[in-house]
CSV table of C-alpha atoms and ligand atoms in Angstrom, one decimal:
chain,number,residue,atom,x,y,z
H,108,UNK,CA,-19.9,10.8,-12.2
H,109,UNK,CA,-21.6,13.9,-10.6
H,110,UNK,CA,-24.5,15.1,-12.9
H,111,UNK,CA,-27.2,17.2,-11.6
H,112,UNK,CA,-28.6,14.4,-10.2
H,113,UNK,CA,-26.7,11.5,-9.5
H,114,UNK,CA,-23.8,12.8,-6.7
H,115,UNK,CA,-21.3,10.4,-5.4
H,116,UNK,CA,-19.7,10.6,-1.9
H,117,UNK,CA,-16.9,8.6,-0.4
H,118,UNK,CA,-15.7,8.3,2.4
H,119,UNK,CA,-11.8,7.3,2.9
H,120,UNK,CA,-10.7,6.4,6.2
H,121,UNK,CA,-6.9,7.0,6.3
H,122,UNK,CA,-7.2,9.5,4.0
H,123,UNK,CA,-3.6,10.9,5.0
H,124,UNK,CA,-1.8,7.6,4.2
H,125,UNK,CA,0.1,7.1,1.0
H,126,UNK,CA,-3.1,5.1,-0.6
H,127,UNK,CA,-5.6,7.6,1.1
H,128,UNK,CA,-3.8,11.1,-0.2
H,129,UNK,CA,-3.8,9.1,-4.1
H,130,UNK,CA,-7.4,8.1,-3.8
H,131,UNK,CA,-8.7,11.1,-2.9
H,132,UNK,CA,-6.8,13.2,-5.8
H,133,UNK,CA,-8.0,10.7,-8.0
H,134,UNK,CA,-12.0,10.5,-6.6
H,135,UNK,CA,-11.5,14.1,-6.3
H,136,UNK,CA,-10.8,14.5,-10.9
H,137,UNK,CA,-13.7,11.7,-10.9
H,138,UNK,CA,-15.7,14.6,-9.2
H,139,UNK,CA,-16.7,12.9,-6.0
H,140,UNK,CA,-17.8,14.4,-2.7
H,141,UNK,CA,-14.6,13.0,-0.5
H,142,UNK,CA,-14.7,12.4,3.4
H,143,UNK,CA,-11.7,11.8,5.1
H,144,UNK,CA,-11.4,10.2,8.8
H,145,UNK,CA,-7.6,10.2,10.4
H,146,UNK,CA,-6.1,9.3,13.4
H,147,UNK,CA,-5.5,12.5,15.8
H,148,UNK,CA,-2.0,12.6,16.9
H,149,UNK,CA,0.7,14.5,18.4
H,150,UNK,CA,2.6,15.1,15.6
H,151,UNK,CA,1.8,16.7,12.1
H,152,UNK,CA,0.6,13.9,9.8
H,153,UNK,CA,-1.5,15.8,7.3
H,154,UNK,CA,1.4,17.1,4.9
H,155,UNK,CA,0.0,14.0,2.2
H,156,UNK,CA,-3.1,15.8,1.5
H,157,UNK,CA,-2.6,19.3,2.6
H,158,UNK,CA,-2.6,20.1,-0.9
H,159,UNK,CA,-6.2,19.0,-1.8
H,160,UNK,CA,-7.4,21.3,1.0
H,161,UNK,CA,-6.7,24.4,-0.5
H,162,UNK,CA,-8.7,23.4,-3.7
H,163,UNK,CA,-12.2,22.9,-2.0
H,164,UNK,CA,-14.9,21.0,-4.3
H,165,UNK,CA,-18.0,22.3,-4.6
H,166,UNK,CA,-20.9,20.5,-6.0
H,167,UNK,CA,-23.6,22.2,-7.7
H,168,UNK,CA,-26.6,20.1,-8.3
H,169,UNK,CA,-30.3,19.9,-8.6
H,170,UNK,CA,-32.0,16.7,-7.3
H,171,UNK,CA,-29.8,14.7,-5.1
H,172,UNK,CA,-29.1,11.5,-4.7
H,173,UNK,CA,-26.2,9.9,-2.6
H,174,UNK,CA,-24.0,6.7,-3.7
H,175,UNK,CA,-21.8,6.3,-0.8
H,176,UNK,CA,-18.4,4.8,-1.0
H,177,UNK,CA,-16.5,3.7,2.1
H,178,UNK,CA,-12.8,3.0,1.3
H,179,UNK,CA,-11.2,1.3,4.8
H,180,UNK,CA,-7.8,2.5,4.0
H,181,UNK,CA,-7.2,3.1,7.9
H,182,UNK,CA,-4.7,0.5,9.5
H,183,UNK,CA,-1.4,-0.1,11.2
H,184,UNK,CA,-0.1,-1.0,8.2
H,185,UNK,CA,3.9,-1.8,9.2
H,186,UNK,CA,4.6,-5.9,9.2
H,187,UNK,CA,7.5,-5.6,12.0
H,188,UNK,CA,5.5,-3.1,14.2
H,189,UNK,CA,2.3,-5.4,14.4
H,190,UNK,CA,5.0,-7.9,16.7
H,191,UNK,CA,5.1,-4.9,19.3
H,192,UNK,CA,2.0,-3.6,19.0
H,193,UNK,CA,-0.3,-6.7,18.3
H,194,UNK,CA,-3.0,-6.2,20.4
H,195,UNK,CA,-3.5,-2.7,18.8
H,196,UNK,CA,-3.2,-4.0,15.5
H,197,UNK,CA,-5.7,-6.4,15.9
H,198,UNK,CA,-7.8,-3.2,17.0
H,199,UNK,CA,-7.6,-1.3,14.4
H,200,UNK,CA,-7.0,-3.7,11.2
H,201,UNK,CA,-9.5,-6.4,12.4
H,202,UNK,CA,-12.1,-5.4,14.6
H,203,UNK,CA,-12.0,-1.8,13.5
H,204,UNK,CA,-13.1,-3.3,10.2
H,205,UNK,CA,-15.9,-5.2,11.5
H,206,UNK,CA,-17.1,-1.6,13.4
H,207,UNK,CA,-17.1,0.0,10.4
H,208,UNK,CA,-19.0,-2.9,8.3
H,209,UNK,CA,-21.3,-2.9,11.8
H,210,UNK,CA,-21.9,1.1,11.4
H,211,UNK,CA,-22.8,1.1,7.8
H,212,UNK,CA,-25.6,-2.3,9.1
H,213,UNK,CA,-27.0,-0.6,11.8
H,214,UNK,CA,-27.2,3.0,10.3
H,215,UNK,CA,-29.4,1.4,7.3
H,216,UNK,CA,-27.0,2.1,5.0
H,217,UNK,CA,-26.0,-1.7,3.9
H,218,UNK,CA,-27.9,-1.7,0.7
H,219,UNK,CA,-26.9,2.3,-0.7
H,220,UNK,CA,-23.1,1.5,0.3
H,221,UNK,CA,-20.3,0.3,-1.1
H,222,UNK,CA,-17.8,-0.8,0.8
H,223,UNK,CA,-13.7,-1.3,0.0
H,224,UNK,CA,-11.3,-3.5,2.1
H,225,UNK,CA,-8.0,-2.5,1.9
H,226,UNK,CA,-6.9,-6.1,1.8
H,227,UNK,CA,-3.0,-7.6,1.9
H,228,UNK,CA,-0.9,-9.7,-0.1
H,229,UNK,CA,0.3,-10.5,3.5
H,230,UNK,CA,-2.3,-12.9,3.9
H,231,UNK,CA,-0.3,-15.8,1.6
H,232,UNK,CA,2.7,-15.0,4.1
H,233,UNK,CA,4.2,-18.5,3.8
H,234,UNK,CA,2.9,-19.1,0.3
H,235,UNK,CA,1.5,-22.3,-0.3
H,236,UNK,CA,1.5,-22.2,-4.4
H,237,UNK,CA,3.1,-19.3,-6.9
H,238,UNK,CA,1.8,-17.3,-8.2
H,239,UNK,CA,-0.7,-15.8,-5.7
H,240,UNK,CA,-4.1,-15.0,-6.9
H,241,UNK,CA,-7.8,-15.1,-5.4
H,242,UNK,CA,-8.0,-19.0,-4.6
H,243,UNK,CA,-4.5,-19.3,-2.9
H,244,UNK,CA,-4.5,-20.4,0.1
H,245,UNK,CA,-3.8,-18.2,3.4
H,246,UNK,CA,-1.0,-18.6,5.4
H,247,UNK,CA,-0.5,-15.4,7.7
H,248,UNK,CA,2.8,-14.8,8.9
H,249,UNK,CA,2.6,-11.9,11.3
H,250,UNK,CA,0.2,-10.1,13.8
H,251,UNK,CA,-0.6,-8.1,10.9
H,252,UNK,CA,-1.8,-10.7,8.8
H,253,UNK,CA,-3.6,-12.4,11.5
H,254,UNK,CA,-5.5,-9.1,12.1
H,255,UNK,CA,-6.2,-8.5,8.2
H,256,UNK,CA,-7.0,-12.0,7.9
H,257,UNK,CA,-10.1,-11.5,10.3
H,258,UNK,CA,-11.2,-8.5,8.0
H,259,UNK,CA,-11.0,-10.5,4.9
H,260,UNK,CA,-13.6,-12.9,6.2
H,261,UNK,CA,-16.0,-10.2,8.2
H,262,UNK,CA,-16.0,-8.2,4.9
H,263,UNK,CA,-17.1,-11.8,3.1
H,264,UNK,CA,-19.1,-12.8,5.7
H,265,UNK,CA,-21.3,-9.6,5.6
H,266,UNK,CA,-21.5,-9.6,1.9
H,267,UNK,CA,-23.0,-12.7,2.0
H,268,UNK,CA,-25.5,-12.1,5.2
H,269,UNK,CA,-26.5,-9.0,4.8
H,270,UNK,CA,-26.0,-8.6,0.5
H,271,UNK,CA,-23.9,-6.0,1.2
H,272,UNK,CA,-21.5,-4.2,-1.5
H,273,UNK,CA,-18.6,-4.8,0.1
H,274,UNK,CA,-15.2,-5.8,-1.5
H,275,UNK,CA,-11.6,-7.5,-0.8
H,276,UNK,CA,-8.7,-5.5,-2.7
H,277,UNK,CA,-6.4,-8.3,-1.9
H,278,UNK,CA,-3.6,-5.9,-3.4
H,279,UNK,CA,0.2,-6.7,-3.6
H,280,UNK,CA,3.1,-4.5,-2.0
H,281,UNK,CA,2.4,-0.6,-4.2
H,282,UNK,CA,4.7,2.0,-3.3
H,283,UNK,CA,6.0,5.6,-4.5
H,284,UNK,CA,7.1,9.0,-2.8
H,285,UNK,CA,4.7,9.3,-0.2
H,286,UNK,CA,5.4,5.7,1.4
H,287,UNK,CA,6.0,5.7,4.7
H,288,UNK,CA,9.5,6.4,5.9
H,289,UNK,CA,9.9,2.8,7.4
H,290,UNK,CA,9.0,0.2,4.8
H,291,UNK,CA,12.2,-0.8,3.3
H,292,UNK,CA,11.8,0.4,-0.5
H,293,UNK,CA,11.2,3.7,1.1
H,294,UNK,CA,14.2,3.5,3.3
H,295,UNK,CA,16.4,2.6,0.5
H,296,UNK,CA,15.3,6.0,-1.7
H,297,UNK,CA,15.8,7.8,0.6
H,298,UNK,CA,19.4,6.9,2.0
H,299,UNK,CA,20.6,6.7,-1.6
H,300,UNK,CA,19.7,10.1,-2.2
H,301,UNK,CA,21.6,10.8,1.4
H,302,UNK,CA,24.5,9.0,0.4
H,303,UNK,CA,24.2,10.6,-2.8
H,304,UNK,CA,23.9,14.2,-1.8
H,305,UNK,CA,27.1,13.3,0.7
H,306,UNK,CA,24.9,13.4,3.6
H,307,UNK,CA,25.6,9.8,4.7
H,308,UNK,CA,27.8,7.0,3.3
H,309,UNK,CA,25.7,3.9,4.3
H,310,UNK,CA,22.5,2.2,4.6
H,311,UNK,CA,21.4,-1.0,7.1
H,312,UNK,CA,18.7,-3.4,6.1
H,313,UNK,CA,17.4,-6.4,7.2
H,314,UNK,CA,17.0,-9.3,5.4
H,315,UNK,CA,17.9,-8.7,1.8
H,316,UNK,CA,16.9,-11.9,-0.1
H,317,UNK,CA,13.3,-10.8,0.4
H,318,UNK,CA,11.3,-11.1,-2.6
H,319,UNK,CA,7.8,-8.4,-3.5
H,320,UNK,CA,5.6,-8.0,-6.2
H,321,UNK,CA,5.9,-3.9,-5.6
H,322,UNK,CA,3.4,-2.0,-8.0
H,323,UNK,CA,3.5,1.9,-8.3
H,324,UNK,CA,0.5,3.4,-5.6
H,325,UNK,CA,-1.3,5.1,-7.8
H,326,UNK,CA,-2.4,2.4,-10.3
H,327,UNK,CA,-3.5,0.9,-7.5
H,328,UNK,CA,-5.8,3.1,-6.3
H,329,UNK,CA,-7.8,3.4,-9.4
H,330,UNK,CA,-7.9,-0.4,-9.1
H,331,UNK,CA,-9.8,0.2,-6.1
H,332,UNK,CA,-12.5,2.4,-7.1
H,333,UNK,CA,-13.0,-0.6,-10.4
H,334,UNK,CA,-13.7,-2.9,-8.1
H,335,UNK,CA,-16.4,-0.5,-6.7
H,336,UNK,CA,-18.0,0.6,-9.9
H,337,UNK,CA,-18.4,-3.3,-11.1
H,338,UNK,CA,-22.1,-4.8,-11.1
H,339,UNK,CA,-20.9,-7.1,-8.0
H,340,UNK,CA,-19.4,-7.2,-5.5
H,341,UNK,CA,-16.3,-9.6,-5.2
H,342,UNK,CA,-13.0,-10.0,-4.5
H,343,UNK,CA,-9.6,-9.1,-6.6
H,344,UNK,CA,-5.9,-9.8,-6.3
H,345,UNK,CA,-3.9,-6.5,-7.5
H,346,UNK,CA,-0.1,-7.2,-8.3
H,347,UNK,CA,2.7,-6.4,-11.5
H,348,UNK,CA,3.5,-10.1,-11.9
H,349,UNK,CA,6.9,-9.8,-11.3
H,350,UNK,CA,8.8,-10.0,-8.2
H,351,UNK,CA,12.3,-8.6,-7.2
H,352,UNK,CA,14.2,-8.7,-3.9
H,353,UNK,CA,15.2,-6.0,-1.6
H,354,UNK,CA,18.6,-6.1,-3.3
H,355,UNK,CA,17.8,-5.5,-6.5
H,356,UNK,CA,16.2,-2.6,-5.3
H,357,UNK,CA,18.7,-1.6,-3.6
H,358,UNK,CA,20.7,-1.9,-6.7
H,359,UNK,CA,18.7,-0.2,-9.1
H,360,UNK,CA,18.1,2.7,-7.1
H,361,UNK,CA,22.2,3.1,-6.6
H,362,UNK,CA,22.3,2.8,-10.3
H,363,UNK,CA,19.6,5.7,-10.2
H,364,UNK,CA,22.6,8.1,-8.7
H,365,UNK,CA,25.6,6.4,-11.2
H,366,UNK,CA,26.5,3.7,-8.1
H,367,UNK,CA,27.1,0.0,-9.1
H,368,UNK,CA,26.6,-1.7,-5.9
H,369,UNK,CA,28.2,-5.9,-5.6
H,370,UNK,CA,27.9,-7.7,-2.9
H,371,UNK,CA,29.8,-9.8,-0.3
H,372,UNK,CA,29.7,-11.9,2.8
H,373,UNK,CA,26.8,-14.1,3.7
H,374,UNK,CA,23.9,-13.5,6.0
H,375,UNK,CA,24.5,-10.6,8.8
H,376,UNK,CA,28.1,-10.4,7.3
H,377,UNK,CA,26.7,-8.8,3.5
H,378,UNK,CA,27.3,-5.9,2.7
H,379,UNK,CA,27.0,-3.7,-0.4
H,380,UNK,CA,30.1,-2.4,-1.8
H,381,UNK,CA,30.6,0.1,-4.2
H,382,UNK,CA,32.5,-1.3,-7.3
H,383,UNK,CA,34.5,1.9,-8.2
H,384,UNK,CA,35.7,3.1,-4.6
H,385,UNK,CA,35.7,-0.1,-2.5
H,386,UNK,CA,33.2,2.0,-0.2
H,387,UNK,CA,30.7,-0.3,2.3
H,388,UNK,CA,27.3,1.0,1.0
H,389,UNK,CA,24.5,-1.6,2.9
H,390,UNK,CA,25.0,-3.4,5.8
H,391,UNK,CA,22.8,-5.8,8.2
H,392,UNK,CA,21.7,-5.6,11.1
H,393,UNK,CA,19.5,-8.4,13.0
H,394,UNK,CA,17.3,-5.7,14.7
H,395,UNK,CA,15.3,-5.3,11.1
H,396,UNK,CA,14.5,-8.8,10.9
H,397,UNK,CA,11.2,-10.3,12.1
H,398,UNK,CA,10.4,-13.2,14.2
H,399,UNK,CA,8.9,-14.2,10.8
H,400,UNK,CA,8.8,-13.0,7.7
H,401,UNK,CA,7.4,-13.6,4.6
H,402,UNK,CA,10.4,-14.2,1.7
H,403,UNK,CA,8.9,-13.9,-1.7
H,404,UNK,CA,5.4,-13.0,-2.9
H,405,UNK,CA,4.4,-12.9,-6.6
H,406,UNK,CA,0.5,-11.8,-7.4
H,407,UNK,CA,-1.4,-12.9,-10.6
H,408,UNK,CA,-3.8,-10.0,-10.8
H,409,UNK,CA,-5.7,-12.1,-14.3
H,410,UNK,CA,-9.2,-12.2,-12.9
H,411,UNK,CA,-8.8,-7.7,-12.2
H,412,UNK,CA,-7.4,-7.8,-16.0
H,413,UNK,CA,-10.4,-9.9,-17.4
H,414,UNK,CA,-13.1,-8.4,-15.4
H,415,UNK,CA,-12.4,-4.5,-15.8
H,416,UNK,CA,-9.4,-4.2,-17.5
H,417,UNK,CA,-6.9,-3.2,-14.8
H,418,UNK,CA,-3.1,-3.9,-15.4
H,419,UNK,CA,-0.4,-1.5,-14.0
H,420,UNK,CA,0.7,1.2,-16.2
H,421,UNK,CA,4.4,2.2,-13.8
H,422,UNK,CA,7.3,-0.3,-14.2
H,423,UNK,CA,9.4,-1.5,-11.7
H,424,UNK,CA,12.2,0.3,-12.9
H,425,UNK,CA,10.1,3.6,-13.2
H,426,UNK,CA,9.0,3.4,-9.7
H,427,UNK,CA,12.4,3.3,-8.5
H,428,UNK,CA,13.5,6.2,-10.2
H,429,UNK,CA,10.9,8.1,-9.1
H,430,UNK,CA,11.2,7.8,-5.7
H,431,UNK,CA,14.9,7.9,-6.0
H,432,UNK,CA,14.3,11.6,-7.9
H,433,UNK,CA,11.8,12.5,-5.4
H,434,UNK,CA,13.9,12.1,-2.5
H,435,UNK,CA,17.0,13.2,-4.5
H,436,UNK,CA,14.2,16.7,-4.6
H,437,UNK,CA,13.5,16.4,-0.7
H,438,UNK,CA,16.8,16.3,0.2
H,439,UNK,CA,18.0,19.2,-1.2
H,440,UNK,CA,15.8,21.4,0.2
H,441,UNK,CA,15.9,19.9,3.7
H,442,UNK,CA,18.8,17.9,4.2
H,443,UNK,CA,17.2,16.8,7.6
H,444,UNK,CA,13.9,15.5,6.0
U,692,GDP,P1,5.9,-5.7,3.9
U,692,GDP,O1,6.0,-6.6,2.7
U,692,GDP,O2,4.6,-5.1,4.1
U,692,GDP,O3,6.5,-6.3,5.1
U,692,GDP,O4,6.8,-4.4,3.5
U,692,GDP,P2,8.2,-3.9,4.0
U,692,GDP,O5,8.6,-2.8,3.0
U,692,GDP,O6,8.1,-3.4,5.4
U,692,GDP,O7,9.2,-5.1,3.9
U,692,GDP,C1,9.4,-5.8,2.7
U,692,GDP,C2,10.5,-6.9,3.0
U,692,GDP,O8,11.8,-6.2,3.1
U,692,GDP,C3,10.3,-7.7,4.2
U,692,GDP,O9,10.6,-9.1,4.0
U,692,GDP,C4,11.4,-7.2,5.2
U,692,GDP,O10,11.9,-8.1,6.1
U,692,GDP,C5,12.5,-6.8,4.2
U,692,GDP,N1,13.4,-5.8,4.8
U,692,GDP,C6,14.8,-5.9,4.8
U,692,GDP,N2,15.3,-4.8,5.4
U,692,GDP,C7,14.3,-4.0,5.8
U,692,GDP,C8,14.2,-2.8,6.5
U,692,GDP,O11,15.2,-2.2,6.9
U,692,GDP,N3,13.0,-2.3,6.8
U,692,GDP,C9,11.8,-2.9,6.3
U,692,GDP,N4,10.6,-2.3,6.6
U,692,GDP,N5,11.9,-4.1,5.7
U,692,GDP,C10,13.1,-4.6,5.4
């Protein structure tokens, strides 16, 4: 905490993203000094944590000392965009990783640092034993992983050469309003709430039988900063322990808005139908599907519970409904959003 003299600074790259804008509200209550790095870019991509800017902190203090945190939050972080753009993902998610780790070594910083690695549940990809948790094997199955998988070991490797503070948050799919646009249980609020408000009157997926482990973002984040305050460093597996496919998401947020959605047809030929009008509601489409994908993932986040007491506090059903709301909200007042 920040007493007189004992101040904390951290240091969030991708402090815009969905994890970043979370962490830094909740570092922000802890009464942390918080950093932010983001990528400069054409368009407007602030709007996550515009809101903490117009509440400046300001630390008053007498003798100072400085704990630094450095949450890697920063990555390309979409699955199906790390096919196109693999090269760049390996960039950012794996060697930008080791330039950060590199930065903190040669600044002289290793031993008054702690460093997070926002770590994936994407590294099982093709899971090798259910559940998941911190001795499962790896099985990447994407550019994506492949690049995360790289910073998983770097992150290890310089804890162990150089004794640095430095952890793996090996954290399961976590979602809520401010997810990105693109990942699918984002997709699916937000063209409910479309199809709800009679905007539209159908949504296409990809593959539907899907399986995730999808915890709410901000439990996740505190997870995060436990993993930082703990006496050492080490790595943690963060999931919900249940899993559910990208239809019964799909169905619970229709039943969010009074829809009961059945299906029919088999592969690219399912669709959603509404039972009460006999209107199409999902469709496929091929063009959403990866060259390979992970199908199910299911995280047993024990060794987080027994060493600092984390477990998620948002169901799955609560999560849903938020983001449903939320979007149901957006909608309204910009029905182009
Ligand atoms: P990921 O687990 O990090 O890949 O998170 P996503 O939300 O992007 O995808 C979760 C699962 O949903 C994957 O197996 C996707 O193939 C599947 N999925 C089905 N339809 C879609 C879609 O339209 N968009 C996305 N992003 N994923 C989809």
């Amino acid at each position: 905490m920040a007493s007189g003299d004992n101040k904390k600074v951290a240091l969030i790259t991708g402090i815009n993203g969905q994890d970043g804008s979370y962490l830094a509200e909740f570092l922000l209550n802890k009464g942390y000094e918080v950093h932010g790095i983001i990528r400069r870019a054409s368009t407007f991509n602030t709007h996550r944590i515009d809101h903490l800017h117009a509440d400046p902190y300001a630390h008053k203090g007498g003798k100072l000392h400085l704990h630094y945190e450095i949450y890697n939050l920063a990555a390309q972080s979409h699955v199906k965009v790390s096919f196109d753009l693999s090269e760049y993902t390996a960039e950012v998610d794996a060697v930008g990783t080791l330039r950060i780790l590199d930065a903190i070594r040669t600044c002289g910083l290793a031993n008054y640092s702690k460093f997070y690695q926002a770590s994936t549940s994407e590294l099982y990809g093709d899971v090798k034993e259910t559940p998941q948790n911190e001795n499962t094997p790896f099985n990447p199955q994407s550019p994506y992983a492949c690049a995360k998988l790289y910073a998983y070991w770097i992150v290890k490797n310089y804890r162990d050469a150089y004794n640095m503070f430095a952890c793996n948050g090996i954290l399961f799919n976590h979602e809520s309003p401010r997810r990105g646009e693109t990942f699918v249980t984002r997709k699916i609020t937000r063209e409910v709430a479309k199809i709800h408000l009679g905007l539209n009157e159908c949504l296409t997926l990809g593959k539907l039988d899907s399986k995730r482990d999808w915890g709410h973002a901000k439990d996740y984040v505190e997870a995060m900063w436990l993993m930082l305050q703990q006496e050492k460093p080490d790595d943690f597996v963060i999931s919900t322990g249940e899993t559910h496919s990208v239809k019964e998401f799909v169905q619970e947020s229709f039943k969010c808005v009074g829809k009961e959605i059945v299906w029919k047809g088999e592969g690219v030929n399912e669709v959603g139908v509404e039972k009460d009008t006999g209107m199409v509601r999902v469709k496929v489409d091929p063009k959403y599907f990866r060259p390979t994908d992970v199908g199910f993932l299911l995280g047993d986040a024990t060794k987080a519970k027994e060493k600092f007491g984390w477990s998620p506090k948002v169901t799955f059903l609560e999560l849903v409904r938020e983001m449903v709301q939320s979007d149901i909200e957006l909608m309204k007042r910009n029905p182009l959003a």
